[in-house]
Amino acid sequence: MTITTAQTLDASGIPSGQSLRALDGVNFFVAGALAGFGPFVAVVLGAQGWSQERIGIALSAGGIAGLLAQLPGGELLDVVRSKRLLVAAGTVMVGGGALIIALWPEFIPVSAALMLQGITGGFLGPGIASISLGLVGHHMLSERLGRNQRFKSTGNLVAAGIFGFLGYFLSNRDILLTTAILVLPALIALARIRAGDIHFGRSCGAPDHHLSTQPPRVRRRSLWKNRYLLIFAGSLFLFQIVDASILPLIGGNLVHSGGRGSALIISGLVIVPQIVVALGAPWAGRQAKTWGRRPLLIIGFGALPIRVLLFALITNPALLATAQILDGVSGTVLGVLQALIIADLTNGTGRFNLAQGFVGVVSGIGASISTTLFGLVTQSFGGAAGFLVMALIGSVAVVIVWLFMPETKHATRDPAQHGQ
């Protein structure tokens, strides 16, 4: 199943090696800083005597802020020429949020800090993808995203290992202080990306626009009518409903039962898939260019229900870490393909970043309701039933991708949709 339309050609500008190497550093250090949030925040707050309910409310506040920032962040990235400035602002906000939680672990400031960090989700990750597209163009984007994902995963891996040992041998608060420190090399790397190497038109999905003015763009409502963009977003919604609840639920139990070693155990569960992603992401980027997107997408989605079924049968931490290899498979594929497929479907529209925001909102809603939904299921019917429901939803997502998601490698917009 393919979409057959004329392909829009990228501009031929070639970025400097300095900018490409600096982008590697940005991916590494930003991912390392972001690794200090999520499960590690639960560990830090649990060590401060917070209840699971208070931790959940604070994390939910951050999640809601992230959702609300997705569409405005995408719109802003499409319009603003300096993507580096927005990414720098988001990086500083991540560091500031980490310092607030470390130095002032009270409910209101912690909730505010998590909301601050959540807001960066609207333009930090999408901004790096936009810079990547502006640097290398659509034709080379799959390989660039594979390289991005390798450095992101390596940054996550190194940071998770450091955080685990900090929590075990020193104090959990040192995790967040180290998170703030990682912001500094991220900003240095970002400053080394040459502004002139980032093609403005390419960075927002308008590769034929070479002027300093804003490029022509399709109407916003055309994105909501893009059938394949909707299918892709819906598939990610179902994927996130399942995926987002696994580690937080396990991490929440470890906070109260794992004692001093809980941070170390969580580190193991985070590190294993990141190793897989770091090793496999460049390969996935190359194969997305040669095989196409659809075969890899099916593999990435298919690994989820298998992983869930294994988690239903396993309680040993070492075996749980082994099962996390499948999380690495999904992370490898989706880490490369999410921005790539969006770029395929919006190439020539000038709405690449707004579409990233739209998909981010839909998948983020799935992630935000996930732990509540499966917390209720497991509380009412038991853990086994919860995992079975998870596997069923994950399987539905696989079927949708298999039956309805086309190959997008050569997809472009319909010229008739063009206009403000």
CSV table of N, CA and C in Angstrom, one decimal, residues 279-400:
chain,number,residue,atom,x,y,z
A,279,LEU,N,22.2,1.2,19.7
A,279,LEU,CA,22.9,0.3,18.8
A,279,LEU,C,22.1,0.3,17.5
A,280,GLY,N,20.7,0.3,17.6
A,280,GLY,CA,19.9,0.0,16.4
A,280,GLY,C,19.3,1.2,15.7
A,281,ALA,N,19.3,2.4,16.3
A,281,ALA,CA,18.7,3.6,15.6
A,281,ALA,C,19.3,3.9,14.3
A,282,PRO,N,20.6,4.0,14.2
A,282,PRO,CA,21.2,4.3,12.8
A,282,PRO,C,20.8,3.3,11.8
A,283,TRP,N,20.8,2.0,12.2
A,283,TRP,CA,20.3,1.0,11.2
A,283,TRP,C,18.9,1.3,10.8
A,284,ALA,N,18.0,1.6,11.8
A,284,ALA,CA,16.6,1.9,11.5
A,284,ALA,C,16.5,3.1,10.5
A,285,GLY,N,17.3,4.1,10.7
A,285,GLY,CA,17.3,5.2,9.8
A,285,GLY,C,17.7,4.9,8.4
A,286,ARG,N,18.7,4.0,8.3
A,286,ARG,CA,19.1,3.6,6.9
A,286,ARG,C,18.0,2.7,6.3
A,287,GLN,N,17.4,1.8,7.1
A,287,GLN,CA,16.4,0.9,6.5
A,287,GLN,C,15.1,1.6,6.2
A,288,ALA,N,14.8,2.7,6.9
A,288,ALA,CA,13.6,3.5,6.6
A,288,ALA,C,13.7,4.1,5.2
A,289,LYS,N,15.0,4.4,4.8
A,289,LYS,CA,15.2,4.9,3.5
A,289,LYS,C,15.2,3.9,2.4
A,290,THR,N,15.6,2.6,2.7
A,290,THR,CA,15.7,1.6,1.7
A,290,THR,C,14.4,0.7,1.7
A,291,TRP,N,14.1,0.2,2.9
A,291,TRP,CA,12.9,-0.6,2.9
A,291,TRP,C,11.6,0.2,2.8
A,292,GLY,N,11.6,1.4,3.3
A,292,GLY,CA,10.4,2.2,3.5
A,292,GLY,C,10.0,2.2,5.0
A,293,ARG,N,9.0,3.0,5.3
A,293,ARG,CA,8.6,3.2,6.7
A,293,ARG,C,7.7,2.1,7.2
A,294,ARG,N,6.8,1.6,6.4
A,294,ARG,CA,5.8,0.7,6.9
A,294,ARG,C,6.3,-0.6,7.5
A,295,PRO,N,7.2,-1.3,6.9
A,295,PRO,CA,7.7,-2.5,7.6
A,295,PRO,C,8.2,-2.3,9.0
A,296,LEU,N,9.0,-1.3,9.1
A,296,LEU,CA,9.6,-0.9,10.4
A,296,LEU,C,8.5,-0.5,11.4
A,297,LEU,N,7.5,0.2,10.9
A,297,LEU,CA,6.4,0.6,11.8
A,297,LEU,C,5.7,-0.6,12.4
A,298,ILE,N,5.4,-1.6,11.6
A,298,ILE,CA,4.7,-2.8,12.0
A,298,ILE,C,5.6,-3.5,13.1
A,299,ILE,N,6.9,-3.6,12.9
A,299,ILE,CA,7.8,-4.2,13.9
A,299,ILE,C,7.7,-3.5,15.2
A,300,GLY,N,7.8,-2.1,15.1
A,300,GLY,CA,7.8,-1.3,16.3
A,300,GLY,C,6.5,-1.5,17.1
A,301,PHE,N,5.4,-1.4,16.5
A,301,PHE,CA,4.1,-1.6,17.2
A,301,PHE,C,4.0,-3.0,17.6
A,302,GLY,N,4.4,-4.0,16.9
A,302,GLY,CA,4.2,-5.4,17.2
A,302,GLY,C,5.0,-5.8,18.5
A,303,ALA,N,6.1,-5.1,18.8
A,303,ALA,CA,6.9,-5.5,20.0
A,303,ALA,C,6.1,-5.2,21.2
A,304,LEU,N,5.2,-4.2,21.2
A,304,LEU,CA,4.5,-3.8,22.5
A,304,LEU,C,3.7,-4.9,23.1
A,305,PRO,N,2.7,-5.5,22.4
A,305,PRO,CA,1.9,-6.5,23.1
A,305,PRO,C,2.7,-7.7,23.5
A,306,ILE,N,3.7,-8.1,22.8
A,306,ILE,CA,4.6,-9.2,23.2
A,306,ILE,C,5.2,-8.8,24.6
A,307,ARG,N,5.7,-7.6,24.6
A,307,ARG,CA,6.4,-7.2,25.9
A,307,ARG,C,5.4,-7.2,27.1
A,308,VAL,N,4.2,-6.7,26.8
A,308,VAL,CA,3.2,-6.7,27.9
A,308,VAL,C,2.9,-8.1,28.4
A,309,LEU,N,2.7,-9.0,27.5
A,309,LEU,CA,2.4,-10.4,27.9
A,309,LEU,C,3.6,-11.0,28.7
A,310,LEU,N,4.8,-10.7,28.3
A,310,LEU,CA,6.0,-11.1,29.1
A,310,LEU,C,6.0,-10.5,30.5
A,311,PHE,N,5.6,-9.2,30.6
A,311,PHE,CA,5.5,-8.6,31.9
A,311,PHE,C,4.5,-9.2,32.8
A,312,ALA,N,3.4,-9.7,32.2
A,312,ALA,CA,2.4,-10.4,33.0
A,312,ALA,C,2.9,-11.7,33.6
A,313,LEU,N,3.9,-12.2,33.1
A,313,LEU,CA,4.4,-13.5,33.6
A,313,LEU,C,5.7,-13.4,34.4
A,314,ILE,N,6.3,-12.2,34.5
A,314,ILE,CA,7.6,-12.0,35.1
A,314,ILE,C,7.5,-11.1,36.3
A,315,THR,N,8.2,-11.4,37.3
A,315,THR,CA,8.3,-10.5,38.5
A,315,THR,C,9.8,-10.3,38.9
A,316,ASN,N,10.7,-11.2,38.5
A,316,ASN,CA,12.1,-11.0,38.8
A,316,ASN,C,12.7,-9.8,38.1
A,317,PRO,N,13.4,-8.9,38.8
A,317,PRO,CA,13.9,-7.7,38.2
A,317,PRO,C,14.9,-8.0,37.0
A,318,ALA,N,15.7,-9.0,37.1
A,318,ALA,CA,16.6,-9.3,36.0
A,318,ALA,C,15.9,-9.7,34.8
A,319,LEU,N,14.8,-10.5,34.9
A,319,LEU,CA,14.0,-10.9,33.8
A,319,LEU,C,13.2,-9.8,33.2
A,320,LEU,N,12.8,-8.9,34.1
A,320,LEU,CA,12.1,-7.7,33.6
A,320,LEU,C,13.0,-6.9,32.7
A,321,ALA,N,14.2,-6.7,33.2
A,321,ALA,CA,15.2,-6.0,32.4
A,321,ALA,C,15.4,-6.6,31.0
A,322,THR,N,15.4,-8.0,31.0
A,322,THR,CA,15.6,-8.7,29.7
A,322,THR,C,14.4,-8.4,28.8
A,323,ALA,N,13.2,-8.4,29.3
A,323,ALA,CA,12.0,-8.1,28.5
A,323,ALA,C,12.0,-6.7,28.0
A,324,GLN,N,12.7,-5.8,28.6
A,324,GLN,CA,12.8,-4.5,28.2
A,324,GLN,C,13.5,-4.3,26.9
A,325,ILE,N,14.2,-5.4,26.4
A,325,ILE,CA,14.8,-5.3,25.1
A,325,ILE,C,13.7,-5.0,24.0
A,326,LEU,N,12.5,-5.5,24.2
A,326,LEU,CA,11.4,-5.2,23.3
A,326,LEU,C,11.0,-3.7,23.3
A,327,ASP,N,11.1,-3.1,24.5
A,327,ASP,CA,10.9,-1.7,24.6
A,327,ASP,C,11.9,-1.0,23.7
A,328,GLY,N,13.2,-1.5,23.7
A,328,GLY,CA,14.2,-0.9,22.9
A,328,GLY,C,13.9,-1.0,21.4
A,329,VAL,N,13.3,-2.1,21.0
A,329,VAL,CA,12.9,-2.3,19.6
A,329,VAL,C,11.8,-1.2,19.2
A,330,SER,N,10.8,-1.1,20.1
A,330,SER,CA,9.8,-0.1,19.8
A,330,SER,C,10.4,1.3,19.8
A,331,GLY,N,11.3,1.6,20.8
A,331,GLY,CA,11.9,2.9,20.9
A,331,GLY,C,12.8,3.2,19.7
A,332,THR,N,13.5,2.2,19.2
A,332,THR,CA,14.3,2.4,18.0
A,332,THR,C,13.5,2.8,16.8
A,333,VAL,N,12.4,2.1,16.6
A,333,VAL,CA,11.6,2.4,15.4
A,333,VAL,C,10.8,3.7,15.5
A,334,LEU,N,10.1,3.9,16.6
A,334,LEU,CA,9.3,5.1,16.7
A,334,LEU,C,10.1,6.3,17.0
A,335,GLY,N,11.3,6.2,17.6
A,335,GLY,CA,12.2,7.3,17.8
A,335,GLY,C,12.6,7.9,16.4
A,336,VAL,N,12.8,7.0,15.4
A,336,VAL,CA,13.2,7.5,14.1
A,336,VAL,C,11.9,7.9,13.3
A,337,LEU,N,10.9,7.0,13.3
A,337,LEU,CA,9.8,7.2,12.4
A,337,LEU,C,8.8,8.2,12.7
A,338,GLN,N,8.6,8.6,14.0
A,338,GLN,CA,7.6,9.5,14.3
A,338,GLN,C,7.8,10.8,13.5
A,339,ALA,N,8.9,11.5,13.7
A,339,ALA,CA,9.1,12.7,13.0
A,339,ALA,C,9.3,12.5,11.5
A,340,LEU,N,9.8,11.4,11.1
A,340,LEU,CA,10.0,11.1,9.7
A,340,LEU,C,8.7,11.0,8.9
A,341,ILE,N,7.8,10.2,9.5
A,341,ILE,CA,6.5,10.0,8.8
A,341,ILE,C,5.7,11.3,8.8
A,342,ILE,N,5.8,12.1,9.9
A,342,ILE,CA,5.2,13.4,9.9
A,342,ILE,C,5.8,14.3,8.8
A,343,ALA,N,7.1,14.3,8.6
A,343,ALA,CA,7.8,15.0,7.6
A,343,ALA,C,7.3,14.5,6.2
A,344,ASP,N,7.2,13.2,6.0
A,344,ASP,CA,6.7,12.7,4.8
A,344,ASP,C,5.3,13.3,4.4
A,345,LEU,N,4.4,13.3,5.4
A,345,LEU,CA,3.0,13.6,5.2
A,345,LEU,C,2.8,15.1,5.1
A,346,THR,N,3.8,15.9,5.5
A,346,THR,CA,3.7,17.4,5.4
A,346,THR,C,4.7,18.0,4.6
A,347,ASN,N,5.4,17.3,3.8
A,347,ASN,CA,6.5,17.8,2.9
A,347,ASN,C,5.9,18.8,1.9
A,348,GLY,N,6.3,20.0,1.9
A,348,GLY,CA,5.7,21.0,1.0
A,348,GLY,C,4.6,21.8,1.5
A,349,THR,N,4.1,21.5,2.8
A,349,THR,CA,3.0,22.2,3.3
A,349,THR,C,3.4,23.4,4.2
A,350,GLY,N,4.6,23.5,4.7
A,350,GLY,CA,5.0,24.5,5.6
A,350,GLY,C,4.4,24.4,7.0
A,351,ARG,N,3.9,23.2,7.3
A,351,ARG,CA,3.2,22.9,8.6
A,351,ARG,C,3.8,21.7,9.3
A,352,PHE,N,5.1,21.4,9.1
A,352,PHE,CA,5.7,20.3,9.7
A,352,PHE,C,5.7,20.3,11.2
A,353,ASN,N,6.0,21.4,11.8
A,353,ASN,CA,6.0,21.5,13.3
A,353,ASN,C,4.6,21.6,13.9
A,354,LEU,N,3.7,22.2,13.2
A,354,LEU,CA,2.3,22.2,13.7
A,354,LEU,C,1.8,20.7,13.7
A,355,ALA,N,2.1,20.0,12.7
A,355,ALA,CA,1.7,18.6,12.6
A,355,ALA,C,2.4,17.8,13.7
A,356,GLN,N,3.7,18.1,14.0
A,356,GLN,CA,4.3,17.5,15.1
A,356,GLN,C,3.6,17.7,16.4
A,357,GLY,N,3.1,19.0,16.6
A,357,GLY,CA,2.4,19.3,17.8
A,357,GLY,C,1.0,18.6,17.9
A,358,PHE,N,0.4,18.4,16.7
A,358,PHE,CA,-0.9,17.7,16.7
A,358,PHE,C,-0.7,16.3,17.1
A,359,VAL,N,0.2,15.6,16.5
A,359,VAL,CA,0.5,14.2,16.8
A,359,VAL,C,0.9,14.1,18.3
A,360,GLY,N,1.7,15.1,18.8
A,360,GLY,CA,2.1,15.1,20.1
A,360,GLY,C,1.0,15.2,21.1
A,361,VAL,N,0.0,16.0,20.8
A,361,VAL,CA,-1.2,16.1,21.6
A,361,VAL,C,-2.0,14.8,21.7
A,362,VAL,N,-2.2,14.2,20.5
A,362,VAL,CA,-3.0,13.0,20.5
A,362,VAL,C,-2.3,11.8,21.3
A,363,SER,N,-1.0,11.6,21.0
A,363,SER,CA,-0.3,10.6,21.7
A,363,SER,C,-0.1,10.9,23.2
A,364,GLY,N,0.1,12.2,23.5
A,364,GLY,CA,0.2,12.7,24.9
A,364,GLY,C,-1.1,12.4,25.7
A,365,ILE,N,-2.2,12.6,25.0
A,365,ILE,CA,-3.5,12.3,25.7
A,365,ILE,C,-3.5,10.8,26.1
A,366,GLY,N,-3.1,10.0,25.2
A,366,GLY,CA,-3.0,8.5,25.5
A,366,GLY,C,-2.1,8.3,26.7
A,367,ALA,N,-0.9,8.9,26.7
A,367,ALA,CA,0.0,8.7,27.8
A,367,ALA,C,-0.5,9.2,29.1
A,368,SER,N,-1.2,10.4,29.1
A,368,SER,CA,-1.7,11.0,30.3
A,368,SER,C,-2.8,10.2,31.0
A,369,ILE,N,-3.7,9.6,30.2
A,369,ILE,CA,-4.7,8.8,30.8
A,369,ILE,C,-4.3,7.3,31.1
A,370,SER,N,-3.1,7.0,30.7
A,370,SER,CA,-2.7,5.6,30.8
A,370,SER,C,-2.6,5.0,32.2
A,371,THR,N,-1.9,5.7,33.1
A,371,THR,CA,-1.7,5.2,34.4
A,371,THR,C,-3.0,5.2,35.2
A,372,THR,N,-3.8,6.2,35.0
A,372,THR,CA,-5.1,6.2,35.7
A,372,THR,C,-6.0,5.1,35.3
A,373,LEU,N,-6.1,4.9,33.9
A,373,LEU,CA,-6.9,3.8,33.4
A,373,LEU,C,-6.5,2.5,33.9
A,374,PHE,N,-5.2,2.1,33.8
A,374,PHE,CA,-4.7,0.8,34.1
A,374,PHE,C,-4.6,0.6,35.6
A,375,GLY,N,-4.4,1.8,36.3
A,375,GLY,CA,-4.5,1.7,37.8
A,375,GLY,C,-5.9,1.2,38.3
A,376,LEU,N,-6.9,1.8,37.6
A,376,LEU,CA,-8.3,1.4,38.0
A,376,LEU,C,-8.5,-0.1,37.6
A,377,VAL,N,-8.0,-0.5,36.4
A,377,VAL,CA,-8.2,-1.8,35.9
A,377,VAL,C,-7.6,-2.8,36.9
A,378,THR,N,-6.3,-2.6,37.2
A,378,THR,CA,-5.6,-3.5,38.1
A,378,THR,C,-6.2,-3.6,39.5
A,379,GLN,N,-6.6,-2.4,40.0
A,379,GLN,CA,-7.2,-2.3,41.3
A,379,GLN,C,-8.5,-3.1,41.4
A,380,SER,N,-9.3,-3.0,40.3
A,380,SER,CA,-10.6,-3.7,40.3
A,380,SER,C,-10.6,-5.2,39.9
A,381,PHE,N,-9.7,-5.5,39.0
A,381,PHE,CA,-9.7,-6.9,38.4
A,381,PHE,C,-8.4,-7.7,38.6
A,382,GLY,N,-7.3,-7.0,39.2
A,382,GLY,CA,-6.1,-7.6,39.4
A,382,GLY,C,-5.1,-7.4,38.3
A,383,GLY,N,-3.8,-7.6,38.6
A,383,GLY,CA,-2.7,-7.3,37.7
A,383,GLY,C,-2.7,-8.1,36.4
A,384,ALA,N,-3.1,-9.4,36.5
A,384,ALA,CA,-3.2,-10.2,35.3
A,384,ALA,C,-4.2,-9.6,34.3
A,385,ALA,N,-5.3,-9.2,34.8
A,385,ALA,CA,-6.4,-8.7,33.9
A,385,ALA,C,-5.9,-7.4,33.3
A,386,GLY,N,-5.2,-6.6,34.1
A,386,GLY,CA,-4.7,-5.3,33.6
A,386,GLY,C,-3.7,-5.5,32.4
A,387,PHE,N,-2.8,-6.5,32.6
A,387,PHE,CA,-1.8,-6.8,31.5
A,387,PHE,C,-2.5,-7.4,30.3
A,388,LEU,N,-3.6,-8.2,30.5
A,388,LEU,CA,-4.3,-8.7,29.3
A,388,LEU,C,-5.0,-7.6,28.5
A,389,VAL,N,-5.6,-6.6,29.3
A,389,VAL,CA,-6.2,-5.5,28.6
A,389,VAL,C,-5.2,-4.7,27.8
A,390,MET,N,-4.0,-4.5,28.5
A,390,MET,CA,-3.0,-3.8,27.8
A,390,MET,C,-2.6,-4.5,26.5
A,391,ALA,N,-2.4,-5.8,26.6
A,391,ALA,CA,-2.0,-6.5,25.4
A,391,ALA,C,-3.0,-6.4,24.3
A,392,LEU,N,-4.3,-6.5,24.7
A,392,LEU,CA,-5.4,-6.3,23.7
A,392,LEU,C,-5.4,-5.0,23.0
A,393,ILE,N,-5.2,-3.9,23.7
A,393,ILE,CA,-5.2,-2.6,23.1
A,393,ILE,C,-3.9,-2.4,22.2
A,394,GLY,N,-2.8,-3.0,22.7
A,394,GLY,CA,-1.6,-2.9,21.9
A,394,GLY,C,-1.8,-3.7,20.6
A,395,SER,N,-2.5,-4.8,20.6
A,395,SER,CA,-2.7,-5.6,19.4
A,395,SER,C,-3.7,-4.9,18.4
A,396,VAL,N,-4.6,-4.1,19.0
A,396,VAL,CA,-5.5,-3.3,18.1
A,396,VAL,C,-4.7,-2.3,17.4
A,397,ALA,N,-3.7,-1.7,18.1
A,397,ALA,CA,-2.9,-0.7,17.4
A,397,ALA,C,-2.1,-1.3,16.2
A,398,VAL,N,-1.6,-2.5,16.5
A,398,VAL,CA,-0.9,-3.2,15.4
A,398,VAL,C,-1.8,-3.5,14.2
A,399,VAL,N,-3.0,-3.9,14.4
A,399,VAL,CA,-3.9,-4.2,13.4
A,399,VAL,C,-4.2,-2.9,12.6
A,400,ILE,N,-4.4,-1.8,13.2
A,400,ILE,CA,-4.7,-0.6,12.6
A,400,ILE,C,-3.5,-0.2,11.7
